[in-house]
Short mmCIF file of C-alpha atoms and ligand atoms in Angstrom, two decimals:
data_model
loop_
_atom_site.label_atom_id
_atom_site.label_comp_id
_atom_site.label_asym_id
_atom_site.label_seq_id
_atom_site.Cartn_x
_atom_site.Cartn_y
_atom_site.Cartn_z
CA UNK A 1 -19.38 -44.33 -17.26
CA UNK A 2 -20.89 -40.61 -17.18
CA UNK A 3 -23.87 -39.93 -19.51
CA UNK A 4 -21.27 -37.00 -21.01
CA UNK A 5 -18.59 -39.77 -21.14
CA UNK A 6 -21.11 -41.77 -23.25
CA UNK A 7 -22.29 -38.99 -25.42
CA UNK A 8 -18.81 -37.73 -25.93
CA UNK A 9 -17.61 -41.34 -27.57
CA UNK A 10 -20.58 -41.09 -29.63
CA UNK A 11 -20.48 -37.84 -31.02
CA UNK A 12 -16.67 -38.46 -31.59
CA UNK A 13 -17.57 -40.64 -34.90
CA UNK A 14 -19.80 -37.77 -35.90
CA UNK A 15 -18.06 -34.69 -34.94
CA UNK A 16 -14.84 -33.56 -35.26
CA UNK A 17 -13.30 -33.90 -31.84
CA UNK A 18 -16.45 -34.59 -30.54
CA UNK A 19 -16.71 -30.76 -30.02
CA UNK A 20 -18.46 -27.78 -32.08
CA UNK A 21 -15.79 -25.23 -30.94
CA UNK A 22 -12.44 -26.79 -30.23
CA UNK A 23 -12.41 -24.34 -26.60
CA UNK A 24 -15.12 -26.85 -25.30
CA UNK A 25 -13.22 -30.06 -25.51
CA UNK A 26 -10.98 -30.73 -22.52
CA UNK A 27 -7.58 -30.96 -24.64
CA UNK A 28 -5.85 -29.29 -22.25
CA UNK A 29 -6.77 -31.34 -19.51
CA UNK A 30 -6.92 -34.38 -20.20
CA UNK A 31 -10.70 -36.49 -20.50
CA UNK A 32 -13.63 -35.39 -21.80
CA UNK A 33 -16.14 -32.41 -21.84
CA UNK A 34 -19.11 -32.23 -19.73
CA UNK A 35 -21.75 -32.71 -21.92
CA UNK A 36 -24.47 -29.73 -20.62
CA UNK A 37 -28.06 -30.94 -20.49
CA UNK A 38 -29.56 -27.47 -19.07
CA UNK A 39 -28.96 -24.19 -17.11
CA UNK A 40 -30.33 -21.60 -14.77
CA UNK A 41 -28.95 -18.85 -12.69
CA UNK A 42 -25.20 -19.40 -11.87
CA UNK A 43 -25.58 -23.15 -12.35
CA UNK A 44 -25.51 -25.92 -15.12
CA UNK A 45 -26.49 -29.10 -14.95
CA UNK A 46 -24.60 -31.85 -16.95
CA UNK A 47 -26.27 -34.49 -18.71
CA UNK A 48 -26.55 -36.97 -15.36
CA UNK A 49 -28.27 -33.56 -14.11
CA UNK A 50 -25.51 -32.87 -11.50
CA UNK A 51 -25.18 -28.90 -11.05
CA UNK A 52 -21.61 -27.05 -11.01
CA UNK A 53 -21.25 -23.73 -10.63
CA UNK A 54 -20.37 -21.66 -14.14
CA UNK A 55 -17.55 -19.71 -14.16
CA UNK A 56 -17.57 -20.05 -18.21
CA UNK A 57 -20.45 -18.24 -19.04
CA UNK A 58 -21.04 -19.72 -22.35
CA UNK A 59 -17.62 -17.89 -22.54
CA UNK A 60 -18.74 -14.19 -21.82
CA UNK A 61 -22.57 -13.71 -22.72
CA UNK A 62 -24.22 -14.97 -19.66
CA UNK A 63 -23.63 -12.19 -17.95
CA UNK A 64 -27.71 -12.45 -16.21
CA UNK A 65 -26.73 -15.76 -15.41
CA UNK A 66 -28.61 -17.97 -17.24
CA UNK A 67 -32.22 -18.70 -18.68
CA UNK A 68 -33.09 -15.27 -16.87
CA UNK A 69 -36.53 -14.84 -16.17
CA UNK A 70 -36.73 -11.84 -18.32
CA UNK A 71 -35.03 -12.70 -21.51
CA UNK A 72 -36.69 -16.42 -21.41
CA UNK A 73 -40.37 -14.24 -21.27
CA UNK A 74 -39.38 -12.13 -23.72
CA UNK A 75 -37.93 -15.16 -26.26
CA UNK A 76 -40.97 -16.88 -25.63
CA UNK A 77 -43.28 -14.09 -26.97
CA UNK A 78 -41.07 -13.20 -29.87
CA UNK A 79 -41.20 -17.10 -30.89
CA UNK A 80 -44.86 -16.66 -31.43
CA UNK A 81 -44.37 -13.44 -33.10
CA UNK A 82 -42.12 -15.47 -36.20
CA UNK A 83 -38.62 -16.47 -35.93
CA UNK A 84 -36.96 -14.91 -38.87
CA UNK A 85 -38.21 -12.05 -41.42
CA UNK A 86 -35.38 -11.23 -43.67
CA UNK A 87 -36.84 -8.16 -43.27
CA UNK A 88 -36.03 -4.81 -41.31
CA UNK A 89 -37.22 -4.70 -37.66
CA UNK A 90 -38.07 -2.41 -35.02
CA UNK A 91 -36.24 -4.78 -32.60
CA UNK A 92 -32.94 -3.73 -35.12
CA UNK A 93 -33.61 0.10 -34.57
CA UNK A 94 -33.94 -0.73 -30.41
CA UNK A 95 -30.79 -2.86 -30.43
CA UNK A 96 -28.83 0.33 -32.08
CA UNK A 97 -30.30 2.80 -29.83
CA UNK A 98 -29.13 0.89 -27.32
CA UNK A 99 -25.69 0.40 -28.14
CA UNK A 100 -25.01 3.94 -29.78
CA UNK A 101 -26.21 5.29 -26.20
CA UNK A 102 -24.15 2.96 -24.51
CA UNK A 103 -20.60 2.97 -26.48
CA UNK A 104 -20.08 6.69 -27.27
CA UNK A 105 -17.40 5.92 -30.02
CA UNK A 106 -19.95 4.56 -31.84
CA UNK A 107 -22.31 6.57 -34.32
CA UNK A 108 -23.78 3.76 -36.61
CA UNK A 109 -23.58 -0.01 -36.25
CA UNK A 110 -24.26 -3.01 -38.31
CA UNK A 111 -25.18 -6.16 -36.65
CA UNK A 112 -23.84 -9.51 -37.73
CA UNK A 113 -23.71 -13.26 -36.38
CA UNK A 114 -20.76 -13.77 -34.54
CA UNK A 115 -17.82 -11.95 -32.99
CA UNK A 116 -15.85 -13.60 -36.18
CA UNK A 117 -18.39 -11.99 -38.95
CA UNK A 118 -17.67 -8.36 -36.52
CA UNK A 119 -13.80 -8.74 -36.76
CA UNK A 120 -13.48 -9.99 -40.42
CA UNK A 121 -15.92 -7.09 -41.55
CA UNK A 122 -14.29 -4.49 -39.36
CA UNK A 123 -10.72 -5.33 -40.80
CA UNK A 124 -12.37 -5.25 -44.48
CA UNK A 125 -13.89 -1.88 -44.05
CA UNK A 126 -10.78 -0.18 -42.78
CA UNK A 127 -8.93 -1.84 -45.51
CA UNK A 128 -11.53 -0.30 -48.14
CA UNK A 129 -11.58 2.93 -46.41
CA UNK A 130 -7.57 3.48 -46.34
CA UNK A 131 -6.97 1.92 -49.11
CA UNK A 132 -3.88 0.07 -47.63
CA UNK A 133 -3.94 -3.74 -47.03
CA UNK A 134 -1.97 -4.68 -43.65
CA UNK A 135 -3.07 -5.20 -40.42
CA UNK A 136 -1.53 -5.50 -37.03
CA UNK A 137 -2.47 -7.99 -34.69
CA UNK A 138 -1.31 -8.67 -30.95
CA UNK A 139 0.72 -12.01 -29.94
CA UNK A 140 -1.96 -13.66 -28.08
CA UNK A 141 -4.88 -11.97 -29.10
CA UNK A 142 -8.02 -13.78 -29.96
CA UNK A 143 -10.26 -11.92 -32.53
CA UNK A 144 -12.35 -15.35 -34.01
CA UNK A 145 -11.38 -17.59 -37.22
CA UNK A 146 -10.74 -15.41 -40.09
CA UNK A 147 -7.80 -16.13 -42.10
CA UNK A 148 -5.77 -12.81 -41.04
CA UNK A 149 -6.78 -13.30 -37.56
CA UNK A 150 -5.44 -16.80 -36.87
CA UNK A 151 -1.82 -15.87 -36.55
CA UNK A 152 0.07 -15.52 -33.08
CA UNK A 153 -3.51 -16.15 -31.65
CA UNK A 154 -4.55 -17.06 -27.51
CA UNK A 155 -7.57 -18.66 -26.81
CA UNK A 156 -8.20 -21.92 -28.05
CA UNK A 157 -5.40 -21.80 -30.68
CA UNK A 158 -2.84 -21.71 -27.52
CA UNK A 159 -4.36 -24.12 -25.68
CA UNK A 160 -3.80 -26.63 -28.72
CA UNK A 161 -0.46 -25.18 -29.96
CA UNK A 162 -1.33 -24.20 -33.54
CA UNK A 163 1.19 -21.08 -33.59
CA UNK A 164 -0.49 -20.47 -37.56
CA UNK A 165 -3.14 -22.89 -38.70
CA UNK A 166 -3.08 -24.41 -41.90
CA UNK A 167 -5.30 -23.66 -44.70
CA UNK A 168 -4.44 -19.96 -43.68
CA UNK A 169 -2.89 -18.86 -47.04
CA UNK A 170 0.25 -17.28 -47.13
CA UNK A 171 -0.53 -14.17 -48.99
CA UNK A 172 -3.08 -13.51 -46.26
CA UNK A 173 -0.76 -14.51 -43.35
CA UNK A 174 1.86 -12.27 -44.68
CA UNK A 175 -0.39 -9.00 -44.34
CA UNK A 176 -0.78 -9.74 -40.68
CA UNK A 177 1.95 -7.97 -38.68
CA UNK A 178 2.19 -9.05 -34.84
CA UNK A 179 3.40 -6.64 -32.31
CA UNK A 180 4.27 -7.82 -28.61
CA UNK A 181 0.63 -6.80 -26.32
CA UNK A 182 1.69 -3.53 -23.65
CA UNK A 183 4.69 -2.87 -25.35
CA UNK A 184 4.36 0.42 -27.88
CA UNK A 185 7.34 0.20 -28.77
CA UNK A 186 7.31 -2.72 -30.98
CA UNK A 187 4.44 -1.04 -32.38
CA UNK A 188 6.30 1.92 -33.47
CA UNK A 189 8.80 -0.51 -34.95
CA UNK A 190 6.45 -1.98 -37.04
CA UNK A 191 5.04 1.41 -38.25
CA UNK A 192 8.68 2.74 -39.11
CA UNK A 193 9.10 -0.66 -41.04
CA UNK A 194 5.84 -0.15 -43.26
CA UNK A 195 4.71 3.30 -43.56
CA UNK A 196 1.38 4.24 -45.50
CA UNK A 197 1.12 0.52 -46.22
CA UNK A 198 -1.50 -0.18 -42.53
CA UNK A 199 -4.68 -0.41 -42.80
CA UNK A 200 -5.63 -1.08 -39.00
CA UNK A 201 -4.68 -2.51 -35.75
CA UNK A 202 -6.64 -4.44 -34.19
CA UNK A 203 -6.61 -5.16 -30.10
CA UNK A 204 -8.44 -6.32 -27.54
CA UNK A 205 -8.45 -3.34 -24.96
CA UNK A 206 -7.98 -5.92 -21.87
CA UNK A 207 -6.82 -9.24 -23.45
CA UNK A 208 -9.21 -12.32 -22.40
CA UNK A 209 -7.67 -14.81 -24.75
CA UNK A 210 -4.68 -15.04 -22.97
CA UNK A 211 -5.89 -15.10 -19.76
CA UNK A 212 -7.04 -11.56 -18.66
CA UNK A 213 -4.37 -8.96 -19.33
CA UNK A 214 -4.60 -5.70 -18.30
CA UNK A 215 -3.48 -2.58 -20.66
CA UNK A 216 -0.58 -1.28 -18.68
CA UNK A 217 -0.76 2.67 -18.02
CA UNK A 218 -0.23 4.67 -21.74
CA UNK A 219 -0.30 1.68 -24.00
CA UNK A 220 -3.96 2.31 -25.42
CA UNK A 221 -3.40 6.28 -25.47
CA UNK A 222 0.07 5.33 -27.14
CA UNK A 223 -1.75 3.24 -29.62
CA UNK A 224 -4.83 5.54 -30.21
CA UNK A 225 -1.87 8.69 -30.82
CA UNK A 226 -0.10 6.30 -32.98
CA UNK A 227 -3.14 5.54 -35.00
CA UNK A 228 -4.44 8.94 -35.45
CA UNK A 229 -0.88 10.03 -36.97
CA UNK A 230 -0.31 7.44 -39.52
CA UNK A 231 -4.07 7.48 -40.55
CA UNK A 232 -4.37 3.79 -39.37
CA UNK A 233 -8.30 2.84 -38.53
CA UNK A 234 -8.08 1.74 -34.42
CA UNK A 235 -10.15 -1.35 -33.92
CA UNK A 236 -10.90 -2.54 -30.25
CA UNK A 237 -12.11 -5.81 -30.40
CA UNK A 238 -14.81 -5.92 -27.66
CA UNK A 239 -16.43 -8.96 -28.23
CA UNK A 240 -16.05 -9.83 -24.91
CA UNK A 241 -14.87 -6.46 -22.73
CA UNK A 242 -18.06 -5.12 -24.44
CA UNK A 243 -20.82 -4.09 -21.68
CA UNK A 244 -18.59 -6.81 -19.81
CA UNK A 245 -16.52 -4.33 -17.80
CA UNK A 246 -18.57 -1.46 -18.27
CA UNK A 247 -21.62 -0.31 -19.49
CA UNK A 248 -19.59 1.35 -22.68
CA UNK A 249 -16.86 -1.09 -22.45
CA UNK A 250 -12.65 -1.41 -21.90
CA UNK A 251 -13.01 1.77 -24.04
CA UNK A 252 -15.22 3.86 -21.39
CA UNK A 253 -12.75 2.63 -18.26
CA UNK A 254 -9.87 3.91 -19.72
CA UNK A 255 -11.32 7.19 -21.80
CA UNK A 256 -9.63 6.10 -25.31
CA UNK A 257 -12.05 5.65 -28.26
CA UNK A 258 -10.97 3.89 -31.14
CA UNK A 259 -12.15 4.58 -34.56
CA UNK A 260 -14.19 0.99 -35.05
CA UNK A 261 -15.47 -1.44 -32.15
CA UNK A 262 -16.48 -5.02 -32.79
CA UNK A 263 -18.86 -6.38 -29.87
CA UNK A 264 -20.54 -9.73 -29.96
CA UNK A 265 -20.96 -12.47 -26.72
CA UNK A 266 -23.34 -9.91 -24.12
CA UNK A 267 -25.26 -8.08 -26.86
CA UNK A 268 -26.90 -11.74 -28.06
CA UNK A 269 -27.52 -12.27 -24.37
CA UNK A 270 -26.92 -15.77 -25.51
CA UNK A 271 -27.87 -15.68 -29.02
CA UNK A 272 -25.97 -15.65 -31.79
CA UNK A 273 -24.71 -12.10 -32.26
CA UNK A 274 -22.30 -10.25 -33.33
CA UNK A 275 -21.89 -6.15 -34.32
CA UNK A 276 -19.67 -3.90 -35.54
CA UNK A 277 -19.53 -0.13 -35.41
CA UNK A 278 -17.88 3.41 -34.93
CA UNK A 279 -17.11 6.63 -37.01
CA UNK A 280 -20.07 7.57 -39.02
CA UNK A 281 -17.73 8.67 -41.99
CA UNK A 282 -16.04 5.03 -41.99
CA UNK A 283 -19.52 3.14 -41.33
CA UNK A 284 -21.09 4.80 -44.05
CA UNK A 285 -18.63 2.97 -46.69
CA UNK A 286 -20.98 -0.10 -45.97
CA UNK A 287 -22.98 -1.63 -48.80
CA UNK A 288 -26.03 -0.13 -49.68
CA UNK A 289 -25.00 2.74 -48.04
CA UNK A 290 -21.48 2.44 -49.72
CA UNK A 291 -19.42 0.14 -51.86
CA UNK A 292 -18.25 -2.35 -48.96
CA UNK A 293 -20.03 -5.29 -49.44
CA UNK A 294 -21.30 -7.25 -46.01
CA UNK A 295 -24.56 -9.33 -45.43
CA UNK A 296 -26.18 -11.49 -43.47
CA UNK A 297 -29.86 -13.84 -44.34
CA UNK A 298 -30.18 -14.30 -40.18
CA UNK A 299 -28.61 -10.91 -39.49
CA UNK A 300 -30.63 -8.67 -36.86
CA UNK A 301 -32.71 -12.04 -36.50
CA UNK A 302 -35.28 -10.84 -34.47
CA UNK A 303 -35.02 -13.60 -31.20
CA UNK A 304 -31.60 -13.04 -31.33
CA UNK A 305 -32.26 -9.15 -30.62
CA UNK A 306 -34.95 -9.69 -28.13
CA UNK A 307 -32.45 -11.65 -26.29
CA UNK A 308 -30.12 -9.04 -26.65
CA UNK A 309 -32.11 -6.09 -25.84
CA UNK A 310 -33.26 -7.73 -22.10
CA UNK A 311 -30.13 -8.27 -21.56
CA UNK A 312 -28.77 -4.81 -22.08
CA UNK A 313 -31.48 -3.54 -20.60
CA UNK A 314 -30.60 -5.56 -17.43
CA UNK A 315 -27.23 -4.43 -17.15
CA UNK A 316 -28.28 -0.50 -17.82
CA UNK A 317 -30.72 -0.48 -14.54
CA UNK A 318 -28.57 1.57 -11.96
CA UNK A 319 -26.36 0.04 -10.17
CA UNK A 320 -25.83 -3.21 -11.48
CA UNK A 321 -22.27 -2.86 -12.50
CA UNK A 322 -21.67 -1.81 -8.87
CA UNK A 323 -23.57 -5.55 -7.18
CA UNK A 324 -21.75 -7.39 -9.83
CA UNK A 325 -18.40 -5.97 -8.90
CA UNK A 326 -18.77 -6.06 -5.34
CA UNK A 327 -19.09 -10.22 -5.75
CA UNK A 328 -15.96 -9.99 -8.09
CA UNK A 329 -13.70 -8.46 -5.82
CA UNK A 330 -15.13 -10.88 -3.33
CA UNK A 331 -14.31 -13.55 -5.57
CA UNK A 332 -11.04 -12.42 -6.61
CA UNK A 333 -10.14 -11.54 -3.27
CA UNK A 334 -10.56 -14.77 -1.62
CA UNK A 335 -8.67 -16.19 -4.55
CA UNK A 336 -5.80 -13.88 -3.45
CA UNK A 337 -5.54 -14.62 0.11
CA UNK A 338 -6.02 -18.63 -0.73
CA UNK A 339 -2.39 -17.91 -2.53
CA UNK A 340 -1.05 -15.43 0.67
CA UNK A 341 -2.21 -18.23 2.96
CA UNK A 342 -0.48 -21.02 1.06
CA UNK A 343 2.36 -18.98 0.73
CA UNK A 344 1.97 -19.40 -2.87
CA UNK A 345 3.28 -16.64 -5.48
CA UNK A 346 0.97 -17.42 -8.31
CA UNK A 347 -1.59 -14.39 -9.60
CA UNK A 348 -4.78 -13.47 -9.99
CA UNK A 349 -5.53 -11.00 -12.93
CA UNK A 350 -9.01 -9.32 -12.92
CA UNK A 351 -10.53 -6.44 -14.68
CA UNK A 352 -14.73 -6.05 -13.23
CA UNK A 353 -16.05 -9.35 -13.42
CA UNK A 354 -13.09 -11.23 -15.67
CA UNK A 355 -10.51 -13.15 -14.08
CA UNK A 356 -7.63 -15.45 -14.75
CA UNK A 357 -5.08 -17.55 -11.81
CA UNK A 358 -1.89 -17.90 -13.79
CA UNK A 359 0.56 -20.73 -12.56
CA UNK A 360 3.80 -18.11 -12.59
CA UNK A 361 5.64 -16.05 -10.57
CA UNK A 362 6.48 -14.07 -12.94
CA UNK A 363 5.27 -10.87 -14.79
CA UNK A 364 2.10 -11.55 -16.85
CA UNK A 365 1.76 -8.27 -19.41
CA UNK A 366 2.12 -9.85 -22.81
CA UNK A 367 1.54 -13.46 -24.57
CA UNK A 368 5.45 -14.79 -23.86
CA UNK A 369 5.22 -14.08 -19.74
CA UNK A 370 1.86 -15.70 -19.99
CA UNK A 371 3.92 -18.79 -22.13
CA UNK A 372 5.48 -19.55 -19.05
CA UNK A 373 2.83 -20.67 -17.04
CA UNK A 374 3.15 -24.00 -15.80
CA UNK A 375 0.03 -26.32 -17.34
CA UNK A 376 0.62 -29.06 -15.45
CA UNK A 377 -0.12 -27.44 -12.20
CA UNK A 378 -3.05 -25.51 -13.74
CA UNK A 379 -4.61 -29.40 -15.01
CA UNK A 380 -5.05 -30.46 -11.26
CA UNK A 381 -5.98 -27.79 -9.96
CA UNK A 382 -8.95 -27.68 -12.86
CA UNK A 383 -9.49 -31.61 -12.47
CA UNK A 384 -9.52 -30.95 -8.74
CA UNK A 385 -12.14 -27.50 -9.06
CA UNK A 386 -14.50 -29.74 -11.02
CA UNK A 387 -14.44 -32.48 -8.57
CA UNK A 388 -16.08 -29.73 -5.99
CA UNK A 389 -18.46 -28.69 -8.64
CA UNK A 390 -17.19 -25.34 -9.95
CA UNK A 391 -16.66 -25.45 -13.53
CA UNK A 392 -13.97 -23.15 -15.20
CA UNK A 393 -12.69 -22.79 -18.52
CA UNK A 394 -10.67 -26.21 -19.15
CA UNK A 395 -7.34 -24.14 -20.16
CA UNK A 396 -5.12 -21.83 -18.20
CA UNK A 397 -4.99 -19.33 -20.96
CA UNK A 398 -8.85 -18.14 -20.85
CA UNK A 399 -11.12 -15.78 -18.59
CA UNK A 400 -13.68 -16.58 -15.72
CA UNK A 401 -16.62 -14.57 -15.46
CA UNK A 402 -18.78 -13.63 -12.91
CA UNK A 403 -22.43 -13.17 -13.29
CA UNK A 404 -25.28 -11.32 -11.41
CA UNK A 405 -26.77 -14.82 -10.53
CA UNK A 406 -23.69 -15.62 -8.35
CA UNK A 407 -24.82 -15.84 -4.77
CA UNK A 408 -22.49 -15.40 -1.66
CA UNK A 409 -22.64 -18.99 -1.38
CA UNK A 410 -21.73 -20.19 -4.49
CA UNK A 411 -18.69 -17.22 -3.87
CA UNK A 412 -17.65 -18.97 -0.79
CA UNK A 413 -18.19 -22.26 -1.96
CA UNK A 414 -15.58 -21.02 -4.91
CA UNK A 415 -13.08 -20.14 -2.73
CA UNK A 416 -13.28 -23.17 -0.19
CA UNK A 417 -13.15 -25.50 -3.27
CA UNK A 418 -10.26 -23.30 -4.75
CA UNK A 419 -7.96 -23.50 -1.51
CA UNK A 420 -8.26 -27.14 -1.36
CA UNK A 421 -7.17 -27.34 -4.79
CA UNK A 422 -4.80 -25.87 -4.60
CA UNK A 423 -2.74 -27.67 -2.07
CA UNK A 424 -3.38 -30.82 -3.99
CA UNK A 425 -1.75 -29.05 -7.06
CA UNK A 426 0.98 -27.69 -5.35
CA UNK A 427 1.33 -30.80 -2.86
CA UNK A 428 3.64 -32.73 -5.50
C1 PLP B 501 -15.13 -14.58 -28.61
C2 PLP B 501 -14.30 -13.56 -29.29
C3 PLP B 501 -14.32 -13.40 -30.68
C4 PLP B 501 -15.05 -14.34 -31.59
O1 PLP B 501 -16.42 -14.33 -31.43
P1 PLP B 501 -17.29 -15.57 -31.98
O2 PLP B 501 -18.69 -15.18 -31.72
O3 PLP B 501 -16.81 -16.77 -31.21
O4 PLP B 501 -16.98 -15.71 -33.44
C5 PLP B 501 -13.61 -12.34 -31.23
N1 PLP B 501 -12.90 -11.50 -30.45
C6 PLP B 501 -12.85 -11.63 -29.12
C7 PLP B 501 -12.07 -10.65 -28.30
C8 PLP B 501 -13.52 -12.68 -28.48
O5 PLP B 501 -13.42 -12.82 -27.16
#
């Protein structure tokens, strides 16, 4: 027995499913998690101390790879310094320098815990500021746990099958209106069906909860012209596209700016973080500047923005976004001709330094094409990955990502390990 297998029994009796976040367990796969012990660079190290490489990323923020050198110095100091103030900060007024400069769609920004706390407080100040209560959501779309948010969610809620969890009440459910992701038609439909009754919409630019999927050409300028006629507030979720594929985002690569952005993941350079922001005139609504009431005892903690703040400061140096998509395409690209070589017609999706092998042949633009993948295959060939050390997300419907720390080696390594596994998923 593993020292993960061992801690996992245990912490079953204490924890439900053993897990803190349902993502981590290995559902989907079949045993149990790798219990992580420590980290550094592209690597961690499970609790027997053997090293795999990380394509998870603590699922998006690690984009330094991690415990790097310069956000571990800086923690250390700001531990000294006091770990919690309830107070305002100069750290606070650095953090939103640094994203207002970086995202130009957004004027003023409020920082939060989570990429949840963003989303939930994002949807309520659109709702306060339009005065309208709907929403519209994205089949397969992943924007955290809030009650209006867990309906026709990816992510973790795919992977386990809960199409609407209960507990969700179904006053709350019923303001949630799900159009089909790249298709702006069944937007408009649901415009025509409710006028002056929507509040927002809410997207992820690229999805990541699916697996990554691309907006197709028009959809987000569809969407933003949509938006801007009906008077419905745009919301991209960013927590993860955020400073992810660009230095301003999905939002900066394709040139369409919504109205309100939630970030989260990269901006707590491993901390808990989240943040939402946009449109001064909508931003100001929020308490004490307005009546919408938000707050936080821990928010704008001050380690969590020091972590934060090396990070972005990291990924604004010139040229990074240029090293770290050179090893992507590297990446991606070996993926691809693994597949060519194996005459296989399964695809690789990547946006920068996300990507996602789906198990179909088919198209892969919205949450039902995704559906069809085939989970079985995708199960050995993720048993068969960890065997040769590389660790990916343990479900077929979630993102790699690559980091700066990712050497040529551990690239090549990748690809090696991912040819052989797939001929022993495909072998059957
Ligand atoms: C991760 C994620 C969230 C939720 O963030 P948490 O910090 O886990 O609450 C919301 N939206 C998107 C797009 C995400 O990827």
């Amino acid at each position: 027995m593993t020292r993960s297998e061992e801690l996992f029994q245990q912490a079953l009796h204490l924890i439900p499913g053993g897990v803190n976040s349902p993502v981590r367990a290995f559902q989907a796969v079949g045993g149990g998690p790798l219990f992580i012990s420590r980290a550094e660079g592209s690597k961690i190290y499970d609790a027997d101390g053997h090293p795999y490489i990380d394509y998870v990323g603590s699922w998006g923020p690690m984009i330094l790879g991690h415990a790097n050198h310069y956000v571990i110095a800086a923690l250390q100091k700001a531990c000294e310094r006091g770990t919690s103030f309830g107070a305002p900060t100069e750290l606070e007024l650095e953090m939103a320098l640094l994203i207002t400069k970086s995202v130009p769609s957004i004027e003023k920004v409020r920082m939060v815990n989570s990429g949840t706390e963003a989303t939930l407080s994002a949807i309520r100040l659109a709702r306060a500021f339009t005065k309208r209560d709907k929403i519209i959501k994205f089949e397969g779309c992943y924007h955290g746990h809030a009650d209006s948010f867990l309906i026709a969610a990816g992510s973790g809620v795919a992977t386990l099958g809960i199409p609407d969890s209960p507990g969700v009440p179904k006053a709350v459910a019923a303001d949630t209106l799900v159009a089909e992701y790249n298709n702006l038609e069944s937007v408009h439909e649901i415009a025509k069906k409710f006028p002056g009754e929507i509040a927002a919409l809410i997207i992820e630019p690229i999805a990541g909860n699916m697996g990554v999927v691309p907006p197709v050409p028009g959809f987000l300028e569809g969407l933003r012209e949509l938006c801007t006629r009906e008077g419905i507030v745009l919301i991209f979720d960013e927590v993860m596209t955020g400073f992810r594929v660009a230095l301003g985002g999905a939002q900066a690569l394709y040139g369409v700016h919504p109205d309100l952005t939630t970030l989260g993941k990269i901006i707590g350079g491993g901390m808990p973080v989240g943040a939402y922001g946009g449109r001064a005139d909508i931003m100001s609504l929020i308490a004490p500047e307005g009546p919408v009431y938000q707050a936080g005892t821990l928010s704008g903690n001050p380690l969590a923005m020091t972590a934060g703040i090396e990070t972005l400061k990291e990924i604004r140096k010139p040229g990074f976004y240029s090293a770290l998509e050179i090893k992507s395409a590297q990446l991606v690209e070996g993926m691809r001709e693994n597949l060519r070589a194996l005459n296989l017609k399964f695809q690789v999706a990547s946006v920068g330094s996300m990507f996602s092998l789906f198990f179909t042949e088919g198209p892969i633009t919205n949450w039902r094409e995704i559906n069809q993948c085939n989970r079985a295959l995708f199960s050995t060939y993720f048993r068969a990955m960890l065997e040769r050390d590389i660790y990916l997300a343990p479900s077929q419907f979630e993102a790699g990502f690559i980091s700066i720390a990712h050497t040529d080696e551990d690239i090549q390594k990748t690809i090696r390990a991912q040819r052989e596994a797939l001929v022993l998923a495909t072998r059957t």
